[in-house]
C-alpha positions as semicolon CSV with decimal commas, in nm:
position;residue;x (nm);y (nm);z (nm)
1;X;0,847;2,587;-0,739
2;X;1,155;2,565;-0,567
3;X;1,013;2,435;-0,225
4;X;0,789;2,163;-0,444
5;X;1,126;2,044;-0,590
6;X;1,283;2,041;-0,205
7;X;0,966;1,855;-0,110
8;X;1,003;1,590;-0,387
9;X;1,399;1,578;-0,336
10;X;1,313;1,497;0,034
11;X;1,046;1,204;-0,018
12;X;1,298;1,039;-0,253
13;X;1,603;1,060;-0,075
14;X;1,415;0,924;0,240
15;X;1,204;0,654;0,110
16;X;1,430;0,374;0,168
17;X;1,566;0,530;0,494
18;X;1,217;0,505;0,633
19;X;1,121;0,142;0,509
20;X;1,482;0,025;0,669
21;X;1,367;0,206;0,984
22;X;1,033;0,000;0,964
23;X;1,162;-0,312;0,973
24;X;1,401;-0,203;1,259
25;X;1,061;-0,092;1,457
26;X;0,946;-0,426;1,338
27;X;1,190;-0,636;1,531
28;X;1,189;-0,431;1,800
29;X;0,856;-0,464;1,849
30;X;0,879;-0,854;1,785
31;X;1,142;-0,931;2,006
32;X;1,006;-0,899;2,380
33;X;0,657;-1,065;2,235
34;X;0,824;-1,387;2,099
35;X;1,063;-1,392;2,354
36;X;0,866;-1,435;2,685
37;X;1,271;-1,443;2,895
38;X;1,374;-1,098;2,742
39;X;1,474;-0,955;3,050
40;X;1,328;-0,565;3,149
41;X;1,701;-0,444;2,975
42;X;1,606;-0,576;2,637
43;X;1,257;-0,466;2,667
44;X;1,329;-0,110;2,754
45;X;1,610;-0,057;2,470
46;X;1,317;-0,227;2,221
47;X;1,075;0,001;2,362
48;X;1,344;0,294;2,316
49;X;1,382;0,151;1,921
50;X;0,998;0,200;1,903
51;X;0,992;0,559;2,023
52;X;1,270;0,651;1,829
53;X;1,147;0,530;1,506
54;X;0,785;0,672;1,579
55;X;1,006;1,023;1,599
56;X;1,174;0,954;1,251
57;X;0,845;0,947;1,088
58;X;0,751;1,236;1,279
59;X;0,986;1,447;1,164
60;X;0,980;1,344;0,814
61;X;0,605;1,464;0,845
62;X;0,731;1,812;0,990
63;X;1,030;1,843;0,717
64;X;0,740;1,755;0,406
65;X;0,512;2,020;0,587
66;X;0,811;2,273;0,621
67;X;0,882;2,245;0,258
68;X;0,502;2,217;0,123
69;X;0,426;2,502;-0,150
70;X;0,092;2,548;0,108
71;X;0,103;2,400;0,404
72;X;-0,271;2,449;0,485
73;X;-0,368;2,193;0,173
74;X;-0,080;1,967;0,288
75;X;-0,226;1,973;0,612
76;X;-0,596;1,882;0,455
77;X;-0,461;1,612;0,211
78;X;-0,255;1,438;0,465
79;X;-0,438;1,418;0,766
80;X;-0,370;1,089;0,838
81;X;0,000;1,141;0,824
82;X;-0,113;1,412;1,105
83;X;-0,349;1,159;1,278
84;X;-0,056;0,863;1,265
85;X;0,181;1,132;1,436
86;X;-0,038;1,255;1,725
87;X;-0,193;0,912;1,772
88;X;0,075;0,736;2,023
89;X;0,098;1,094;2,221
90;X;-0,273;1,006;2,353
91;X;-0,173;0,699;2,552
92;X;0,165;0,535;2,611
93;X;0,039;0,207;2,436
94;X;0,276;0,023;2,250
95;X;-0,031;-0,120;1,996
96;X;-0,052;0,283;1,922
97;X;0,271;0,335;1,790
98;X;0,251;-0,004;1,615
99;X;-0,061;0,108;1,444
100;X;0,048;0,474;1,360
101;X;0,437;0,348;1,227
102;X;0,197;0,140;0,975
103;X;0,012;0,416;0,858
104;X;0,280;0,612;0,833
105;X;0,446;0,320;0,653
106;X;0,183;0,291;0,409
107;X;0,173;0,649;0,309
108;X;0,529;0,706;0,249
109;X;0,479;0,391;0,031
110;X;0,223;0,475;-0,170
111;X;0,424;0,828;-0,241
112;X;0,716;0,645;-0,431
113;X;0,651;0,583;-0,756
114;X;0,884;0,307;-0,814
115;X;0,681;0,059;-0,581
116;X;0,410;-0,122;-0,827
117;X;0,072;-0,214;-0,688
118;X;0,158;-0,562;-0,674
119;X;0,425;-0,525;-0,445
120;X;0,284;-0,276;-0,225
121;X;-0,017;-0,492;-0,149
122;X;0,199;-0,821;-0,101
123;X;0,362;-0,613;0,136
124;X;0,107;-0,470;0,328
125;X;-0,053;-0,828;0,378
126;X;0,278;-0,976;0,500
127;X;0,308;-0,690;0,710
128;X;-0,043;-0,673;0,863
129;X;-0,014;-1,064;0,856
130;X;0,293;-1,030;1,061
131;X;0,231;-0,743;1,347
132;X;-0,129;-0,871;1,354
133;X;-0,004;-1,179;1,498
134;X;0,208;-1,012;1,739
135;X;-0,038;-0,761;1,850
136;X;-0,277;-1,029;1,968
137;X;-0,048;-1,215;2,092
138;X;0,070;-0,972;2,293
139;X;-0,263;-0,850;2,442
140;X;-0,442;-1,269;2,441
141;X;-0,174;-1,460;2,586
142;X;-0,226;-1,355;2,939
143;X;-0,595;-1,338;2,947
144;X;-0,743;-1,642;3,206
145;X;-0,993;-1,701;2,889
146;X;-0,796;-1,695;2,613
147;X;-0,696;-1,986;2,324
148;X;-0,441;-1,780;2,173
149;X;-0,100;-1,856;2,344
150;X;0,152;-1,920;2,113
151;X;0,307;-1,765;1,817
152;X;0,173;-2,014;1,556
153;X;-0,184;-1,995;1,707
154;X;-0,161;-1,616;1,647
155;X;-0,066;-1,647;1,247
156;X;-0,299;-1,880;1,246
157;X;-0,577;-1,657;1,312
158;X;-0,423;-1,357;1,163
159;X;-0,473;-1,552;0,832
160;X;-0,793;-1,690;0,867
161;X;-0,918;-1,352;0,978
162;X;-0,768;-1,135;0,696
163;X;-0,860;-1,388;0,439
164;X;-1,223;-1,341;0,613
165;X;-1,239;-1,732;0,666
166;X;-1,295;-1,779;1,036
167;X;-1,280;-2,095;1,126
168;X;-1,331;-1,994;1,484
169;X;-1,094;-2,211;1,662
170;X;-0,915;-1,900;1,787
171;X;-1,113;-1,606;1,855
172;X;-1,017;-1,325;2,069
173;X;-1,171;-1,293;2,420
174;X;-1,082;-0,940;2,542
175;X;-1,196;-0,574;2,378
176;X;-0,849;-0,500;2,288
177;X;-0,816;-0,850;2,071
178;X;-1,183;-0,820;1,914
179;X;-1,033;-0,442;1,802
180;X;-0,725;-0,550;1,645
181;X;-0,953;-0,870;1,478
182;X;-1,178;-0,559;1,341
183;X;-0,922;-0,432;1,192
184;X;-0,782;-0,676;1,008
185;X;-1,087;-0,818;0,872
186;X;-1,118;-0,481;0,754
187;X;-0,786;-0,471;0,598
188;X;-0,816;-0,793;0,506
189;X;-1,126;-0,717;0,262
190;X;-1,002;-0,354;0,138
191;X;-0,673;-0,563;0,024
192;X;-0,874;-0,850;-0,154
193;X;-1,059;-0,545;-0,342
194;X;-0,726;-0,343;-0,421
195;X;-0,607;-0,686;-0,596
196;X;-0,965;-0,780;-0,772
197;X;-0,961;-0,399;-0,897
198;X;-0,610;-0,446;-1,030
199;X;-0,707;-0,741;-1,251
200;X;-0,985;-0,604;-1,379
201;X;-0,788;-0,321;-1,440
202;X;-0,518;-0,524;-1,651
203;X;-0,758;-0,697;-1,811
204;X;-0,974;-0,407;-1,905
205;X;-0,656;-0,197;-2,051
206;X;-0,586;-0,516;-2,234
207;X;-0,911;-0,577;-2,388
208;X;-0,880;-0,167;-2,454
209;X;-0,529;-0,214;-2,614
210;X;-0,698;-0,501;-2,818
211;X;-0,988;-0,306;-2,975
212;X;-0,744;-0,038;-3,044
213;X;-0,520;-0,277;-3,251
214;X;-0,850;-0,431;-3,420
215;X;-1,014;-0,046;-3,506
216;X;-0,620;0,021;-3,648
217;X;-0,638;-0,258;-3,848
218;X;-0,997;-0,244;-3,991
219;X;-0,917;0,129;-4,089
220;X;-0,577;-0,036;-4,283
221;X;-0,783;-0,277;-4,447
222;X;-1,039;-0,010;-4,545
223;X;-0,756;0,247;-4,667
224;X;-0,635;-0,053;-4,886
225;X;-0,996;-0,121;-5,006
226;X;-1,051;0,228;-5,110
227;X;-0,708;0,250;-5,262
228;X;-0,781;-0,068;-5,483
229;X;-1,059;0,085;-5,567
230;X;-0,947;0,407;-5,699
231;X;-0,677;0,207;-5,900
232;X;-0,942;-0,011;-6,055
233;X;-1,108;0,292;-6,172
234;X;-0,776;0,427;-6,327
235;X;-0,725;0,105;-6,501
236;X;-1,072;0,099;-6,623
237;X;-1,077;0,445;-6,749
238;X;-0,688;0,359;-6,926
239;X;-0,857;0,060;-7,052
240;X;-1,155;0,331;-7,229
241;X;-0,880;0,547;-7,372
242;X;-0,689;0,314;-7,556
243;X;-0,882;0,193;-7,829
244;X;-0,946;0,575;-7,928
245;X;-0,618;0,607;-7,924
């Protein structure tokens, strides 16, 4: 019980530590794309930022999986977290540690109560919006055939291809951008469901909380009914007695 209570201490006292890391790993990894001058300095101590971040999340994984009541279930229901961790150990790609801080992101997230829905998927699409832009950018801008060269024609298409639109004036060319385009049309539709499930959530608990108030009230008005009804009867059987009397 104790090491649940440690485990739950830890995810709150580090949930905002984390998300202000993020954004750190998020300029980091911004800077030497928008900037095409950084110099091999800047982009080294960015790439450092990266790395070090990455480690942050990886030992807040280890520290939850120290203090886990069973580690083996922890393990099982937070393979992900395990995936997102190993992931940029593979290759030395900078797109893999982007992609595993994200998850990694999102599942620390989605642990703290305190975030609602709403705001957790407003900021997962700004978020995807945002290092989906960079990501192709990064990998489309030097390609001989490719249309995507500057930072607006990469939000561009990061919109139009999360919002599943596709206008097809910018498209990917090599297997790298067609992979990150997979994804977020992928993320792009599991985000437009987690927002058309919330509605019809809110509208369902309303129309629920609506019946309620309508069954409370017809039993009222039937309580009332029966009650005039027994005092009718009293009256009536007063009204009997009194000329005998």
């Amino acid at each position: 019980m104790r090491e649940q209570t440690a485990q739950a201490r830890w995810e709150q006292r580090t949930q905002r530590p984390l998300l202000a890391l993020a954004v750190v790993f998020a300029v980091a990894y911004a800077v030497p794309i928008v900037d095409t001058s950084a110099g091999r300095s800047l982009t080294v101590v960015c790439t450092m930022i990266e790395w070090v971040v990455w480690g942050a999340f990886a030992v807040d994984y280890l520290v939850r999986l120290v203090l886990a009541p069973d580690r083996r279930e922890f393990v099982r229901t937070h393979w992900l977290d395990l995936c997102a961790v190993v992931l940029p150990l593979l290759q030395p790609l900078r797109l893999l540690r982007l992609v595993s801080t994200l998850l990694l992101v999102g599942r620390r997230a989605r642990m703290a109560s305190q975030i609602q829905v709403t705001t957790y998927v407003a900021g997962a699409v700004v978020g995807l919006l945002m290092f989906g832009s960079l990501a192709v950018l990064s990998v489309e801008r030097e390609s001989p055939d490719g249309n995507i060269r500057t930072l607006g024609d990469a939000v561009w298409w990061s919109f139009t291809t999360m919002t599943t639109v596709g206008y097809g004036d910018h498209a990917p060319t090599t297997g790298l951008g067609r992979m990150i385009a997979v994804g977020l049309m992928l993320s792009g539709i599991a985000l437009l469901g987690v927002v058309t499930a919330n509605i019809a959530a809110w509208f369902i608990e309303r129309f629920e909380k609506d019946d309620v108030e309508e069954r409370a009230q017809t039993e009222a008005i039937l309580a009332l009914t029966e009650e005039v009804r027994a005092l009718r009867a009293e009256v009536a059987a007063l009204q009997e007695r009194s000329p005998s009397t």
